[in-house]
């Protein structure tokens, strides 16, 4: 009996067809469609950078806003300083230099943002002029404000982007579209304009042309760190009356202040905060690039000096002067102008920026009654209180670290709390009335010998709801006002150190 072999031709043909259809479907879905979508997206872009590095940016043209009428056309050129670092692309944090109209450092964040904006600038629609007659095309371009005469006009807004390698792409922006808040635009490669295609782009994305040249430049007055300053002399300030000289310690940590006839210890944190404010002082605007420019003279005419600071850094001495102009009745604050002796520009600065560079003398002084070394050397305290409750107590630190009041352990944290506050910034004002009424005297020692020289002897008293103190062991015996909440921690009663009880609600009674 014979069997008939199956015919495999048809299944094979069907399989081949199915494979071909599958491949075609895959290509359409994952190959052609994405490419078409990308081509469509690229066709809407005014600048097709393809992630290329940008070596130079140029902006030219006048603002379209009526309030800016009369302002000279913008003419700014910027060069990227980060090409060697393989940056200068639309999404990079690159460094920039202004090449025109002056040579100076640019504001990096501003320029990077602008580059990203124009690198992603897309049109709402485009107008194809390729099929038009030369005469009609020329007329349409003239109507759009994009003909050759308009493109040569310095007032016409233009952006040019030079790529690393030599290619130069430009876009010209013409008149406003009759419908919507859009403008007509035309692109060029090198010196050749593409007159066959006109873009329609959102006008709000061209706000860069409403700015002045100073918008693009770095407006930091010094561009350094406060730690670079080794000494300074403040001869004018709204918060310090008189000449103040300051010198950083040889170890680079402490500060010595000289005010009048006194040499005072400076508070490191406060002085460094002041110098940080100076070092990072940023201008609101650049009024003029030269001291003798008409704009500079007009700004400084009648202005009064309110701040004068000389300071020393490794590169030499710097001299900052700030002037205040009479306040316009309609303005919220009087304008401030700054000049620096070794720089040409005249800057306008915000009042809040200057506030960071000003501190009172009291704020700059060390606000402690004990320094840290003294605080940890103390192991004996003699308390002598005279007032409604008069008593004496001997407080000593045992080898195990427990504080004993006579023969009784002190409440946990009471003595340590007092020492911690006295060695922190507790002074609020360096003046006050002489002691009267109840007076608390605390003598701080190292070691049990009562005849040994004490580390410090501090008297405390209250007056009109305020807490005052003086170190009678110091040469000046200066009276100071302390933070009012410290009153509750002091041993005005014999039980305070033992039981940790407060005599009041945390502040002196009036």
CSV table of C-alpha atoms in Angstrom, one decimal, residues 162-383:
chain,number,residue,atom,x,y,z
A,162,UNK,CA,28.0,79.2,15.6
A,163,UNK,CA,28.7,75.5,16.0
A,164,UNK,CA,32.1,74.1,17.0
A,165,UNK,CA,33.5,73.2,13.6
A,166,UNK,CA,32.5,76.4,11.7
A,167,UNK,CA,28.8,76.1,10.8
A,168,UNK,CA,26.8,79.3,11.5
A,169,UNK,CA,23.0,79.2,11.8
A,170,UNK,CA,20.9,82.4,12.0
A,171,UNK,CA,17.3,83.3,12.5
A,172,UNK,CA,15.7,86.7,11.7
A,173,UNK,CA,12.5,87.7,13.4
A,174,UNK,CA,10.1,90.0,11.5
A,175,UNK,CA,6.8,91.6,12.1
A,176,UNK,CA,4.0,90.3,14.3
A,177,UNK,CA,1.6,87.8,12.8
A,178,UNK,CA,-1.9,89.3,12.3
A,179,UNK,CA,-3.5,86.5,14.3
A,180,UNK,CA,-2.2,85.5,17.7
A,181,UNK,CA,0.9,86.5,19.6
A,182,UNK,CA,3.4,85.2,17.1
A,183,UNK,CA,6.0,86.6,14.7
A,184,UNK,CA,7.4,85.6,11.3
A,185,UNK,CA,10.9,84.2,11.2
A,186,UNK,CA,13.4,83.2,8.5
A,187,UNK,CA,16.6,81.1,8.9
A,188,UNK,CA,20.0,81.3,7.2
A,189,UNK,CA,23.0,79.1,7.0
A,190,UNK,CA,26.2,81.1,6.9
A,191,UNK,CA,25.4,84.2,4.7
A,192,UNK,CA,22.7,82.3,2.7
A,193,UNK,CA,19.1,82.9,3.8
A,194,UNK,CA,16.5,80.3,3.1
A,195,UNK,CA,13.8,82.5,1.5
A,196,UNK,CA,11.6,79.5,0.6
A,197,UNK,CA,10.4,78.8,4.1
A,198,UNK,CA,9.0,81.2,6.8
A,199,UNK,CA,8.4,80.0,10.4
A,200,UNK,CA,5.7,81.4,12.7
A,201,UNK,CA,7.1,81.4,16.3
A,202,UNK,CA,5.7,82.6,19.7
A,203,UNK,CA,6.8,86.1,20.4
A,204,UNK,CA,7.1,85.5,24.1
A,205,UNK,CA,10.1,83.3,23.4
A,206,UNK,CA,12.0,86.3,22.1
A,207,UNK,CA,12.0,88.2,25.4
A,208,UNK,CA,15.8,88.2,25.4
A,209,UNK,CA,15.6,91.2,23.0
A,210,UNK,CA,13.8,93.2,25.7
A,211,UNK,CA,16.9,93.1,27.9
A,212,UNK,CA,19.9,95.4,28.2
A,213,UNK,CA,23.5,94.3,27.6
A,214,UNK,CA,24.0,94.0,31.4
A,215,UNK,CA,21.4,91.2,31.4
A,216,UNK,CA,24.0,88.9,29.8
A,217,UNK,CA,27.1,89.8,31.9
A,218,UNK,CA,28.2,88.5,35.2
A,219,UNK,CA,27.0,91.0,37.8
A,220,UNK,CA,29.0,89.8,40.8
A,221,UNK,CA,31.2,92.6,42.1
A,222,UNK,CA,34.1,90.5,43.3
A,223,UNK,CA,33.4,86.8,42.6
A,224,UNK,CA,35.5,85.4,45.5
A,225,UNK,CA,35.0,83.9,49.0
A,226,UNK,CA,34.8,85.7,52.3
A,227,UNK,CA,37.6,83.5,53.6
A,228,UNK,CA,40.0,85.2,51.1
A,229,UNK,CA,39.8,88.4,53.1
A,230,UNK,CA,42.5,88.8,55.8
A,231,UNK,CA,41.7,92.3,57.1
A,232,UNK,CA,39.3,95.2,56.5
A,233,UNK,CA,38.6,98.8,57.4
A,234,UNK,CA,35.0,100.0,57.6
A,235,UNK,CA,34.9,103.8,57.7
A,236,UNK,CA,31.2,104.3,56.7
A,237,UNK,CA,28.2,102.2,57.6
A,238,UNK,CA,24.6,102.8,58.8
A,239,UNK,CA,25.2,100.2,61.5
A,240,UNK,CA,28.7,101.1,62.7
A,241,UNK,CA,29.3,104.7,63.8
A,242,UNK,CA,33.0,105.4,63.5
A,243,UNK,CA,36.0,103.7,62.1
A,244,UNK,CA,36.3,99.9,62.6
A,245,UNK,CA,39.4,97.9,61.7
A,246,UNK,CA,39.6,94.2,61.8
A,247,UNK,CA,42.3,91.6,61.3
A,248,UNK,CA,42.1,87.9,60.9
A,249,UNK,CA,44.2,85.8,63.3
A,250,UNK,CA,47.4,84.2,62.2
A,251,UNK,CA,45.7,80.8,62.4
A,252,UNK,CA,43.0,82.1,60.0
A,253,UNK,CA,40.2,81.5,62.5
A,254,UNK,CA,39.8,84.3,65.0
A,255,UNK,CA,39.3,88.1,64.5
A,256,UNK,CA,40.5,91.1,66.4
A,257,UNK,CA,38.5,94.3,66.1
A,258,UNK,CA,39.9,97.7,66.8
A,259,UNK,CA,37.3,100.4,67.5
A,260,UNK,CA,38.2,103.7,69.0
A,261,UNK,CA,40.8,103.0,71.7
A,262,UNK,CA,39.6,99.4,72.2
A,263,UNK,CA,40.8,96.1,70.9
A,264,UNK,CA,37.9,93.6,70.9
A,265,UNK,CA,37.6,90.0,70.1
A,266,UNK,CA,35.5,89.5,67.0
A,267,UNK,CA,32.7,86.8,66.7
A,268,UNK,CA,34.0,84.6,63.9
A,269,UNK,CA,30.6,83.5,62.6
A,270,UNK,CA,29.2,87.1,62.4
A,271,UNK,CA,32.3,88.6,60.9
A,272,UNK,CA,32.6,85.8,58.4
A,273,UNK,CA,28.9,86.3,57.5
A,274,UNK,CA,29.5,90.0,56.8
A,275,UNK,CA,32.5,89.2,54.6
A,276,UNK,CA,30.5,86.5,52.8
A,277,UNK,CA,27.9,89.2,52.0
A,278,UNK,CA,30.7,91.5,50.6
A,279,UNK,CA,32.4,88.7,48.6
A,280,UNK,CA,29.1,87.6,47.0
A,281,UNK,CA,27.7,91.0,46.5
A,282,UNK,CA,25.7,91.0,43.2
A,283,UNK,CA,24.5,94.0,41.2
A,284,UNK,CA,20.9,94.5,40.3
A,285,UNK,CA,22.1,96.2,37.1
A,286,UNK,CA,25.2,97.8,35.5
A,287,UNK,CA,24.4,101.5,35.1
A,288,UNK,CA,27.5,102.3,33.1
A,289,UNK,CA,30.6,100.5,32.0
A,290,UNK,CA,32.8,103.6,32.8
A,291,UNK,CA,33.0,105.8,35.8
A,292,UNK,CA,33.0,108.9,33.6
A,293,UNK,CA,30.1,107.9,31.3
A,294,UNK,CA,27.1,110.3,31.3
A,295,UNK,CA,24.9,107.6,32.7
A,296,UNK,CA,27.3,107.1,35.7
A,297,UNK,CA,27.6,110.8,36.4
A,298,UNK,CA,23.8,111.2,36.3
A,299,UNK,CA,23.3,108.3,38.7
A,300,UNK,CA,25.9,109.5,41.2
A,301,UNK,CA,24.9,113.2,41.0
A,302,UNK,CA,23.6,114.2,44.5
A,303,UNK,CA,24.1,110.7,45.9
A,304,UNK,CA,25.4,110.4,49.5
A,305,UNK,CA,28.1,107.9,50.6
A,306,UNK,CA,26.6,105.4,53.0
A,307,UNK,CA,29.2,102.5,53.0
A,308,UNK,CA,32.9,102.5,52.6
A,309,UNK,CA,34.9,99.3,53.0
A,310,UNK,CA,38.6,98.6,52.2
A,311,UNK,CA,39.7,95.0,52.5
A,312,UNK,CA,42.8,93.0,51.7
A,313,UNK,CA,43.0,89.7,49.7
A,314,UNK,CA,45.9,87.9,48.2
A,315,UNK,CA,45.7,89.9,45.0
A,316,UNK,CA,45.9,93.2,46.9
A,317,UNK,CA,43.5,95.8,48.4
A,318,UNK,CA,40.0,96.4,47.3
A,319,UNK,CA,37.9,99.5,48.0
A,320,UNK,CA,34.1,99.3,47.8
A,321,UNK,CA,32.0,102.5,48.1
A,322,UNK,CA,28.2,102.6,48.1
A,323,UNK,CA,26.1,105.7,47.5
A,324,UNK,CA,22.4,106.3,48.2
A,325,UNK,CA,20.3,108.5,45.9
A,326,UNK,CA,17.3,110.4,47.1
A,327,UNK,CA,14.2,108.2,47.1
A,328,UNK,CA,11.6,108.7,44.5
A,329,UNK,CA,8.2,109.1,46.1
A,330,UNK,CA,6.8,106.3,43.9
A,331,UNK,CA,9.7,103.9,44.6
A,332,UNK,CA,9.7,101.4,47.5
A,333,UNK,CA,13.4,102.1,48.4
A,334,UNK,CA,16.1,104.6,47.6
A,335,UNK,CA,18.4,103.4,44.8
A,336,UNK,CA,22.0,102.4,45.8
A,337,UNK,CA,25.0,102.6,43.5
A,338,UNK,CA,28.3,100.9,44.1
A,339,UNK,CA,31.8,101.7,42.7
A,340,UNK,CA,35.0,99.7,43.1
A,341,UNK,CA,38.3,101.6,42.8
A,342,UNK,CA,40.0,99.1,40.5
A,343,UNK,CA,36.9,98.5,38.3
A,344,UNK,CA,35.3,100.6,35.6
A,345,UNK,CA,31.6,99.9,36.0
A,346,UNK,CA,29.1,101.7,38.1
A,347,UNK,CA,26.6,99.2,39.6
A,348,UNK,CA,23.2,99.4,41.0
A,349,UNK,CA,22.6,97.1,44.0
A,350,UNK,CA,19.5,96.0,45.9
A,351,UNK,CA,19.3,97.3,49.5
A,352,UNK,CA,18.9,93.7,50.8
A,353,UNK,CA,22.2,92.8,49.2
A,354,UNK,CA,24.0,95.6,51.2
A,355,UNK,CA,22.2,94.5,54.4
A,356,UNK,CA,24.1,91.2,54.2
A,357,UNK,CA,27.4,93.2,54.3
A,358,UNK,CA,26.4,95.3,57.4
A,359,UNK,CA,26.5,94.3,61.0
A,360,UNK,CA,26.4,96.3,64.2
A,361,UNK,CA,29.6,96.5,66.3
A,362,UNK,CA,27.8,94.5,69.1
A,363,UNK,CA,26.9,91.8,66.6
A,364,UNK,CA,30.5,91.5,65.4
A,365,UNK,CA,31.9,91.2,68.9
A,366,UNK,CA,32.2,87.9,70.7
A,367,UNK,CA,28.9,87.6,72.6
A,368,UNK,CA,30.3,85.1,75.3
A,369,UNK,CA,31.2,85.6,78.9
A,370,UNK,CA,33.4,82.5,78.9
A,371,UNK,CA,35.4,81.1,76.0
A,372,UNK,CA,35.3,77.4,75.3
A,373,UNK,CA,38.7,76.7,76.8
A,374,UNK,CA,37.7,78.4,80.1
A,375,UNK,CA,34.3,76.6,80.1
A,376,UNK,CA,36.0,73.1,80.1
A,377,UNK,CA,38.7,74.1,82.6
A,378,UNK,CA,36.2,75.1,85.3
A,379,UNK,CA,35.6,72.5,88.0
A,380,UNK,CA,34.7,74.7,91.0
A,381,UNK,CA,32.0,77.4,91.2
A,382,UNK,CA,31.4,79.6,94.3
A,383,UNK,CA,27.9,81.1,94.4
